[in-house]
Tab-separated table of C-alpha atoms in Angstrom:
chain	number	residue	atom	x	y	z
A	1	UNK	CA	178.665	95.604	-4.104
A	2	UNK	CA	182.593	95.277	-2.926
A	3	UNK	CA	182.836	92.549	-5.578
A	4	UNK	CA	181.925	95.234	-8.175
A	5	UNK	CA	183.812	98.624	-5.881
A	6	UNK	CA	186.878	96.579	-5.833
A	7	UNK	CA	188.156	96.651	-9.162
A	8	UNK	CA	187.274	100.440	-9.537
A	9	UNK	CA	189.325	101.278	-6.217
A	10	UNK	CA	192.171	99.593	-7.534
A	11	UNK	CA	192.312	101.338	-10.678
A	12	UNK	CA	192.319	104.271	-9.227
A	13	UNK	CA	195.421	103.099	-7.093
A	14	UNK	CA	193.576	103.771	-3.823
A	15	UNK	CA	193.019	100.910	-1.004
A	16	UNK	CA	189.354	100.014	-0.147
A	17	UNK	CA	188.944	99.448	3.775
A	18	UNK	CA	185.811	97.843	5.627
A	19	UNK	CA	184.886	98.886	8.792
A	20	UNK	CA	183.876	95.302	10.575
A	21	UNK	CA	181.940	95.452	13.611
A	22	UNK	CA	183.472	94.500	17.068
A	23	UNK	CA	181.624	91.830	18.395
A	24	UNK	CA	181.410	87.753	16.829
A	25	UNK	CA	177.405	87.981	16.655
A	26	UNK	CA	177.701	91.639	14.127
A	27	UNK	CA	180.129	89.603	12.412
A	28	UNK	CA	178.122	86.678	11.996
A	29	UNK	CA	174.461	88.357	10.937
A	30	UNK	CA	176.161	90.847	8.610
A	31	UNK	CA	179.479	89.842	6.640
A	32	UNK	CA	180.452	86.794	4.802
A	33	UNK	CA	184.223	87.361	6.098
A	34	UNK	CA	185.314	84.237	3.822
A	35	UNK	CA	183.868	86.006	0.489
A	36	UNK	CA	184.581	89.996	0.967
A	37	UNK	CA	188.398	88.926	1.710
A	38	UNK	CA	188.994	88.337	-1.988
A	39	UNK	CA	187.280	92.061	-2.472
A	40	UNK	CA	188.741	94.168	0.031
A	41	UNK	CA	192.637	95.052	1.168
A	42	UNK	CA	191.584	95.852	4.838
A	43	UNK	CA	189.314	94.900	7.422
A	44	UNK	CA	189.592	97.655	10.090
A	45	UNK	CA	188.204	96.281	13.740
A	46	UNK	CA	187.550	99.376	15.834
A	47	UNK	CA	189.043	97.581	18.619
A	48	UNK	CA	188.146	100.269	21.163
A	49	UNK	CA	185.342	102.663	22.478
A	50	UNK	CA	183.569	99.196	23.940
A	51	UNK	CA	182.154	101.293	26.579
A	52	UNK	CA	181.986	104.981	26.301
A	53	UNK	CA	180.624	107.934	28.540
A	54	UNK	CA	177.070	106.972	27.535
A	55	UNK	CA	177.403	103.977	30.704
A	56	UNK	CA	177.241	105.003	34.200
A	57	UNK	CA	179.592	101.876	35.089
A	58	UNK	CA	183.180	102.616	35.399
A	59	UNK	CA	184.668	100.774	32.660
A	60	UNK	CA	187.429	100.745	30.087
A	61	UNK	CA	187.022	101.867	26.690
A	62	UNK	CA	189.201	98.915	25.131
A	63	UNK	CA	189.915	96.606	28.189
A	64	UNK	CA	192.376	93.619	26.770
A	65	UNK	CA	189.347	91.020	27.061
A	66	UNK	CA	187.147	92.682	25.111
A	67	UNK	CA	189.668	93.287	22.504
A	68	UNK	CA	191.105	89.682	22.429
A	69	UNK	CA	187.606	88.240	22.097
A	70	UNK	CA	187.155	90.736	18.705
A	71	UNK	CA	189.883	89.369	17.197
A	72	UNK	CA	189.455	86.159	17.948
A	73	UNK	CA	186.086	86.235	16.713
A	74	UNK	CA	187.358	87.665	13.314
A	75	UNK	CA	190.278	84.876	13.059
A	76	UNK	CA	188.395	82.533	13.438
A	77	UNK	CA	185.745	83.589	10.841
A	78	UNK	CA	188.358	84.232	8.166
A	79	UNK	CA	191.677	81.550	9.707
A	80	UNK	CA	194.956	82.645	10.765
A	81	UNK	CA	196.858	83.058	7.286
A	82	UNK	CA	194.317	85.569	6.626
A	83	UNK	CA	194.529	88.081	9.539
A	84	UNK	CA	197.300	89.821	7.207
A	85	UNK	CA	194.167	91.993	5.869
A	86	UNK	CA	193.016	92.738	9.685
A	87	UNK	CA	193.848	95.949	10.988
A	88	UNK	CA	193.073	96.683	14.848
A	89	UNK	CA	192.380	99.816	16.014
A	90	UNK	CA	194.021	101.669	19.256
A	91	UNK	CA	192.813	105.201	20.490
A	92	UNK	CA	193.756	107.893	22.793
A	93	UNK	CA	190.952	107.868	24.621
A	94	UNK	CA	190.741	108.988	28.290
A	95	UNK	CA	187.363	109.465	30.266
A	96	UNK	CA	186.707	111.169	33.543
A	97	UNK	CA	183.713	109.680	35.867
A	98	UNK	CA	182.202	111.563	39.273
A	99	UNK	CA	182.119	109.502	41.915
A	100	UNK	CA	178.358	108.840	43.233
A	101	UNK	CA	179.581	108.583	46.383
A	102	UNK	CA	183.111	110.822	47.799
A	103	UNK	CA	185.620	109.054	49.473
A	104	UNK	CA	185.099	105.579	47.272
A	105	UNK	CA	187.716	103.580	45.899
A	106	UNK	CA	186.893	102.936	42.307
A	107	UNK	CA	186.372	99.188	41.193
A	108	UNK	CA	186.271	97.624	37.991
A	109	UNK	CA	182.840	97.873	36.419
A	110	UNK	CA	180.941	99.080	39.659
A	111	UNK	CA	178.250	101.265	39.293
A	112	UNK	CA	179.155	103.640	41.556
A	113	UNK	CA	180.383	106.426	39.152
A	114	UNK	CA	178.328	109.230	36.730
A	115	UNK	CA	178.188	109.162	33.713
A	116	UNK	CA	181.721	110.680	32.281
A	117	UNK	CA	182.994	112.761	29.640
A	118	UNK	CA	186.012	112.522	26.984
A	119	UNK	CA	189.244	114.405	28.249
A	120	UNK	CA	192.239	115.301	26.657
A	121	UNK	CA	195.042	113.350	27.754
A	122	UNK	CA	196.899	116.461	28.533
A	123	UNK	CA	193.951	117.548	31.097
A	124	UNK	CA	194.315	114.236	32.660
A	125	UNK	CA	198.229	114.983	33.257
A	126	UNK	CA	197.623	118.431	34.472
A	127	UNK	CA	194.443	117.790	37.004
A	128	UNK	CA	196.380	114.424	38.555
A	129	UNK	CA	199.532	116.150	39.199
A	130	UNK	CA	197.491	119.513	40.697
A	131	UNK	CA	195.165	117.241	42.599
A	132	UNK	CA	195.369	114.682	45.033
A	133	UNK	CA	195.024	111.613	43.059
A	134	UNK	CA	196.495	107.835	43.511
A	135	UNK	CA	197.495	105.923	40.064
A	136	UNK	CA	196.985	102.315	39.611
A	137	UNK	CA	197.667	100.497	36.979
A	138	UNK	CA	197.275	97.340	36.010
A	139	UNK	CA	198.144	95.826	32.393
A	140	UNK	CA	196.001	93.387	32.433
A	141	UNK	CA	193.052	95.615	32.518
A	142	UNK	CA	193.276	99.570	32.749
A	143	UNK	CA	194.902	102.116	34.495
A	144	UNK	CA	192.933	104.477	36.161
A	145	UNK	CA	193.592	107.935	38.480
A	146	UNK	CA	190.746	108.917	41.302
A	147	UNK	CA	190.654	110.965	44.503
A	148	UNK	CA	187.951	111.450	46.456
A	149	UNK	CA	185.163	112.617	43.982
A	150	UNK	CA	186.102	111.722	40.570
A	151	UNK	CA	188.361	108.659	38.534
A	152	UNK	CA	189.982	108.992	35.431
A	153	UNK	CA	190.583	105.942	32.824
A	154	UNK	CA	193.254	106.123	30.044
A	155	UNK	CA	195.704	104.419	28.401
A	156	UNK	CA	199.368	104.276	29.226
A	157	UNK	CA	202.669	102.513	28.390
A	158	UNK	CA	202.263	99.025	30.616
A	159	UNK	CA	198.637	98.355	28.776
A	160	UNK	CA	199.333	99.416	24.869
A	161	UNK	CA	202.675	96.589	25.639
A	162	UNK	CA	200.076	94.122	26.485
A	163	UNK	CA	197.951	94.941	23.056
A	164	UNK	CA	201.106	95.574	21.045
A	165	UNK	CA	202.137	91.921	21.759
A	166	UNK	CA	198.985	90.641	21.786
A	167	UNK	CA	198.360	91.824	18.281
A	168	UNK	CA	201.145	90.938	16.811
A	169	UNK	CA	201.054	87.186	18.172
A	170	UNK	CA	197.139	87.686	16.627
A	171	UNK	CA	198.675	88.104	13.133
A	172	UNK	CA	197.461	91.229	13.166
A	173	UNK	CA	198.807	93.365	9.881
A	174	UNK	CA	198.807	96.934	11.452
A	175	UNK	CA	196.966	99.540	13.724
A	176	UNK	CA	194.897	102.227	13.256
A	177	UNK	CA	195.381	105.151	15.717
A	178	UNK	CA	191.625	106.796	16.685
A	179	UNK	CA	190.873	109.759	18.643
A	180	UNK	CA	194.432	111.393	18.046
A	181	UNK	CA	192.965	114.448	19.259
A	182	UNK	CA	192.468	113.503	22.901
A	183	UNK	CA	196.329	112.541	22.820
A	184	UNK	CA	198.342	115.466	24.298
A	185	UNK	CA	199.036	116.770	21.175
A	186	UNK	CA	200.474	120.061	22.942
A	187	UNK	CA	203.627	117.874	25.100
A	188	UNK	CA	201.655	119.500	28.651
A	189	UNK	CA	202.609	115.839	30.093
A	190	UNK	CA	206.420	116.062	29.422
A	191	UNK	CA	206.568	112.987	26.859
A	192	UNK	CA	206.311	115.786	24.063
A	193	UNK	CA	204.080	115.682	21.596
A	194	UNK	CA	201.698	112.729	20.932
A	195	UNK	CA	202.962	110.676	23.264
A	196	UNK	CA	200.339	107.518	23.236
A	197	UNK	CA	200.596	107.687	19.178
A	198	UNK	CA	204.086	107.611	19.241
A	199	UNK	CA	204.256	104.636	22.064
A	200	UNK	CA	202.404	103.038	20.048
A	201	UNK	CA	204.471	103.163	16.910
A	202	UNK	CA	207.600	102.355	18.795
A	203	UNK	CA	206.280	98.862	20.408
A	204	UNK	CA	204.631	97.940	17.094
A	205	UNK	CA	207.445	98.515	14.827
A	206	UNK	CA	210.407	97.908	17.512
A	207	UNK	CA	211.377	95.993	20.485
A	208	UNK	CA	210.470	98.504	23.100
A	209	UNK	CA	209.633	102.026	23.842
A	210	UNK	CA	211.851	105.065	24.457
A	211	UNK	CA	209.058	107.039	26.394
A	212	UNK	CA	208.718	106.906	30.173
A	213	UNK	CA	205.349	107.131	31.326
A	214	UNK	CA	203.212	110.461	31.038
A	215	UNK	CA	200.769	109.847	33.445
């Protein structure tokens, strides 16, 4: 089918993009990476949304091992020279949990949290600085916000450096930026507008960022 879509595409002057799925075994059952290469300009690896508010453990949506074992899985299908047709995907993408039990310090994949729901990044800014919430962050992981009856995960400036550098040391040709709605679109968390879109764009293209952090 791409072999046969590809050529139409292109005369049209538009690009044809696959959407490849995240994990080694989806890649192995369903694509011949090797082959669809010659037939597509872009593989786009929705390198987020691993975990989403359908799990009652408190988890990441993109945390950096998950991501680096993606594209591992997808250079090592296709080789390194080729990852210039890879594009990974980042997201603004924020997710508040209920504590089970009040008065709990969150831990990395426990189950002690509720199932959560998508927030705005600019919610998350507003409810942490009116509430009494402690911030850690780690970039190795996540960062996350909690108090005494609810935690917040999102993204920040410490972990999209750690994915910025590790896709670009990945070979990694570009990013695609999901859930821009969720990002604080209105400037509520003083970074003006879009701030985890523009981070992003600043340590992919340049040699740091200009933006303190929001949260």
């Amino acid at each position: 089918m791409f072999k046969e879509l590809y050529p139409a595409v292109k005369a049209k002057g538009k690009l044809l993009f696959l959407n490849v799925g995240r994990y080694d075994v989806i890649l192995m059952s369903g694509y011949n990476l090797n082959v669809l290469w010659n037939f597509v300009d872009y593989f786009y690896m929705t390198t987020y949304d691993y975990q989403g508010v359908w799990s009652a453990d408190l988890f990441p949506s993109a945390p950096m091992h998950e991501l680096m074992y993606s594209i591992g899985a997808i250079k090592e299908k296709i080789g390194a020279a080729r990852m210039t047709k890879v594009l990974a995907g980042v997201a603004s993408f924020s997710v508040l949990y209920e504590l089970v039990q009040n008065n709990t310090v969150p831990k990395t994949k426990t189950s002690a949290v509720r199932k959560g729901q998508v927030e705005r990044l600019s919610e998350v800014c507003q409810t942490i600085r009116k509430q009494n919430f402690t911030i850690l962050k780690d970039d190795k992981m996540f960062n996350y916000a909690y108090n005494t009856t609810h935690v917040f995960t999102y993204e920040d400036m410490n972990i999209l450096t750690a994915k910025m550098e590790y896709f670009k040391s990945a070979g990694v040709e570009g990013i695609i930026f999901g859930y821009a709605s969720n990002d604080d679109w209105m400037g509520k968390c003083g970074c003006g507008k879009m701030p985890v879109l523009r981070m992003t764009a600043e340590l992919l293209h340049g040699a740091g960022c200009s933006l303190r952090q929001c949260v």
